[in-house]
């Protein structure tokens, strides 16, 4: 199974919950803005996106999504083809 992790960064409040939950995939920006970033993600339209392909990576990002107080992280699972 694979998943796409979607991060709607423009709505981030900088609470660092995702980083605290899953620092392997999330970091806090050092640009002074204080927002979080999904490590390795590419900007696609109005969001940032990262494809993950292990159960551990999917679960870690699901946990980050669950803890996000503004609900701007989404994990969309799909089958390998």
JSON list of N, CA and C in Angstrom, two decimals, residues 8-17 33-36 69-70 72:
[
{"chain": "A", "resi": 8, "resn": "UNK", "atom": "N", "xyz": [-1.58, 21.26, 3.83]},
{"chain": "A", "resi": 8, "resn": "UNK", "atom": "CA", "xyz": [-2.07, 22.58, 3.41]},
{"chain": "A", "resi": 8, "resn": "UNK", "atom": "C", "xyz": [-1.39, 23.64, 4.28]},
{"chain": "A", "resi": 9, "resn": "UNK", "atom": "N", "xyz": [-0.12, 23.86, 3.97]},
{"chain": "A", "resi": 9, "resn": "UNK", "atom": "CA", "xyz": [0.79, 24.66, 4.79]},
{"chain": "A", "resi": 9, "resn": "UNK", "atom": "C", "xyz": [0.32, 26.10, 5.02]},
{"chain": "A", "resi": 10, "resn": "UNK", "atom": "N", "xyz": [-0.36, 26.69, 4.07]},
{"chain": "A", "resi": 10, "resn": "UNK", "atom": "CA", "xyz": [-0.78, 28.09, 4.21]},
{"chain": "A", "resi": 10, "resn": "UNK", "atom": "C", "xyz": [-1.72, 28.29, 5.39]},
{"chain": "A", "resi": 11, "resn": "UNK", "atom": "N", "xyz": [-2.35, 27.20, 5.85]},
{"chain": "A", "resi": 11, "resn": "UNK", "atom": "CA", "xyz": [-3.27, 27.29, 6.99]},
{"chain": "A", "resi": 11, "resn": "UNK", "atom": "C", "xyz": [-2.61, 26.87, 8.30]},
{"chain": "A", "resi": 12, "resn": "UNK", "atom": "N", "xyz": [-1.31, 26.58, 8.25]},
{"chain": "A", "resi": 12, "resn": "UNK", "atom": "CA", "xyz": [-0.58, 26.13, 9.44]},
{"chain": "A", "resi": 12, "resn": "UNK", "atom": "C", "xyz": [-0.53, 27.25, 10.49]},
{"chain": "A", "resi": 13, "resn": "UNK", "atom": "N", "xyz": [-0.71, 26.87, 11.75]},
{"chain": "A", "resi": 13, "resn": "UNK", "atom": "CA", "xyz": [-0.63, 27.83, 12.85]},
{"chain": "A", "resi": 13, "resn": "UNK", "atom": "C", "xyz": [0.71, 27.78, 13.57]},
{"chain": "A", "resi": 14, "resn": "UNK", "atom": "N", "xyz": [1.58, 26.83, 13.19]},
{"chain": "A", "resi": 14, "resn": "UNK", "atom": "CA", "xyz": [2.89, 26.74, 13.79]},
{"chain": "A", "resi": 14, "resn": "UNK", "atom": "C", "xyz": [2.91, 26.14, 15.18]},
{"chain": "A", "resi": 15, "resn": "UNK", "atom": "N", "xyz": [1.94, 25.30, 15.49]},
{"chain": "A", "resi": 15, "resn": "UNK", "atom": "CA", "xyz": [1.85, 24.72, 16.84]},
{"chain": "A", "resi": 15, "resn": "UNK", "atom": "C", "xyz": [2.90, 23.64, 17.08]},
{"chain": "A", "resi": 16, "resn": "UNK", "atom": "N", "xyz": [3.48, 23.08, 16.04]},
{"chain": "A", "resi": 16, "resn": "UNK", "atom": "CA", "xyz": [4.52, 22.04, 16.06]},
{"chain": "A", "resi": 16, "resn": "UNK", "atom": "C", "xyz": [4.03, 20.66, 16.52]},
{"chain": "A", "resi": 17, "resn": "UNK", "atom": "N", "xyz": [2.74, 20.44, 16.54]},
{"chain": "A", "resi": 17, "resn": "UNK", "atom": "CA", "xyz": [2.21, 19.13, 16.96]},
{"chain": "A", "resi": 17, "resn": "UNK", "atom": "C", "xyz": [2.68, 18.02, 16.01]},
{"chain": "A", "resi": 33, "resn": "UNK", "atom": "N", "xyz": [9.09, 32.21, 10.24]},
{"chain": "A", "resi": 33, "resn": "UNK", "atom": "CA", "xyz": [7.62, 32.13, 10.17]},
{"chain": "A", "resi": 33, "resn": "UNK", "atom": "C", "xyz": [7.07, 31.16, 11.22]},
{"chain": "A", "resi": 34, "resn": "UNK", "atom": "N", "xyz": [7.84, 30.11, 11.53]},
{"chain": "A", "resi": 34, "resn": "UNK", "atom": "CA", "xyz": [7.42, 29.16, 12.55]},
{"chain": "A", "resi": 34, "resn": "UNK", "atom": "C", "xyz": [6.43, 28.11, 12.09]},
{"chain": "A", "resi": 35, "resn": "UNK", "atom": "N", "xyz": [6.30, 27.93, 10.79]},
{"chain": "A", "resi": 35, "resn": "UNK", "atom": "CA", "xyz": [5.37, 26.92, 10.28]},
{"chain": "A", "resi": 35, "resn": "UNK", "atom": "C", "xyz": [6.07, 25.57, 10.13]},
{"chain": "A", "resi": 36, "resn": "UNK", "atom": "N", "xyz": [5.28, 24.51, 10.04]},
{"chain": "A", "resi": 36, "resn": "UNK", "atom": "CA", "xyz": [5.85, 23.18, 9.84]},
{"chain": "A", "resi": 36, "resn": "UNK", "atom": "C", "xyz": [5.98, 22.90, 8.35]},
{"chain": "A", "resi": 69, "resn": "UNK", "atom": "N", "xyz": [-4.27, 20.33, 15.16]},
{"chain": "A", "resi": 69, "resn": "UNK", "atom": "CA", "xyz": [-5.47, 21.01, 15.66]},
{"chain": "A", "resi": 69, "resn": "UNK", "atom": "C", "xyz": [-6.27, 21.77, 14.60]},
{"chain": "A", "resi": 70, "resn": "UNK", "atom": "N", "xyz": [-5.65, 22.04, 13.45]},
{"chain": "A", "resi": 70, "resn": "UNK", "atom": "CA", "xyz": [-6.37, 22.77, 12.40]},
{"chain": "A", "resi": 70, "resn": "UNK", "atom": "C", "xyz": [-6.70, 21.89, 11.19]},
{"chain": "A", "resi": 72, "resn": "UNK", "atom": "N", "xyz": [-5.06, 20.22, 8.79]},
{"chain": "A", "resi": 72, "resn": "UNK", "atom": "CA", "xyz": [-4.50, 20.56, 7.48]},
{"chain": "A", "resi": 72, "resn": "UNK", "atom": "C", "xyz": [-3.57, 19.49, 6.92]}
]
